[in-house]
Amino acid sequence: VCLQEKNLNGKHCGAPWLERRYYYDLKEDKCVLFIPVTCGETSGNNFSNRKDCFEKCIPDSPCLTFRKGRTNGTSIKGYSYHPGIDVCLSAKYRENVKFWPQYNRFHEQQKCQEECAPQVPIQG
């Protein structure tokens, strides 16, 4: 599945649908969000959620392990991708923790999005 060409079909297309689907980008080694513009078969390199894509195609990705952070003590602001809800959340970490690429911790939200939650721009 992961080595197959991306399948950009959706189960629901056109207004009022904005279905979210995902494919594995072998070149970038990332699971990418897209909004389908055509309906059709959704088998192959086409997933209903990003977590399934990660588990199938990049099972050792740091993105699969959410890093909650801490609530007390000295800390620095950061972000961690939450695979259950497919968003990057703000968090606070100890000053000496390791960040991306070893762990699902980022200094900037944009970098978190680029690495763990990339998307194809919505086509108008």
Coordinates of C-alpha atoms in Angstrom, one line a residue, residues 19-72:
E19 CA -13.9 15.1 3.4
R20 CA -10.5 14.7 5.0
R21 CA -8.4 11.8 3.6
Y22 CA -4.7 11.0 3.7
Y23 CA -2.0 9.4 1.6
Y24 CA 1.6 8.4 2.2
D25 CA 4.2 10.4 0.4
L26 CA 7.2 8.1 -0.1
K27 CA 9.5 10.8 -1.3
E28 CA 8.9 13.0 1.8
D29 CA 8.2 10.1 4.2
K30 CA 5.1 11.8 5.5
C31 CA 1.3 11.2 5.7
V32 CA -0.4 14.0 3.9
L33 CA -3.9 15.4 4.3
F34 CA -5.9 16.1 1.1
I35 CA -9.5 17.1 0.3
P36 CA -10.8 14.8 -2.5
V37 CA -12.2 16.5 -5.6
T38 CA -13.2 13.2 -7.2
C39 CA -15.3 10.3 -5.9
G40 CA -14.3 6.8 -6.4
E41 CA -12.5 3.8 -5.0
T42 CA -10.5 4.6 -1.8
S43 CA -8.3 1.5 -1.7
G44 CA -4.6 1.5 -1.9
N45 CA -2.6 4.5 -0.8
N46 CA -5.6 6.3 0.7
F47 CA -6.5 6.4 4.4
S48 CA -9.5 7.7 6.3
N49 CA -7.2 9.1 9.0
R50 CA -3.6 10.1 9.4
K51 CA -3.0 7.7 12.4
D52 CA -3.8 4.7 10.2
C53 CA -1.3 6.0 7.6
F54 CA 1.4 6.4 10.2
E55 CA 0.8 3.0 11.7
K56 CA 0.9 1.3 8.2
C57 CA 3.6 3.3 6.5
I58 CA 5.8 4.9 9.2
P59 CA 5.3 2.8 12.3
D60 CA 8.4 4.1 14.0
S61 CA 7.6 7.8 13.5
P62 CA 8.1 10.0 16.5
C63 CA 4.7 11.7 15.5
L64 CA 2.9 8.6 16.9
T65 CA 4.0 9.4 20.5
F66 CA 2.3 12.5 21.9
R67 CA 4.6 14.4 24.3
K68 CA 2.2 15.9 26.9
G69 CA 4.7 18.2 28.6
R70 CA 4.6 19.5 32.2
T71 CA 2.7 21.9 34.3
N72 CA 5.2 22.9 36.9

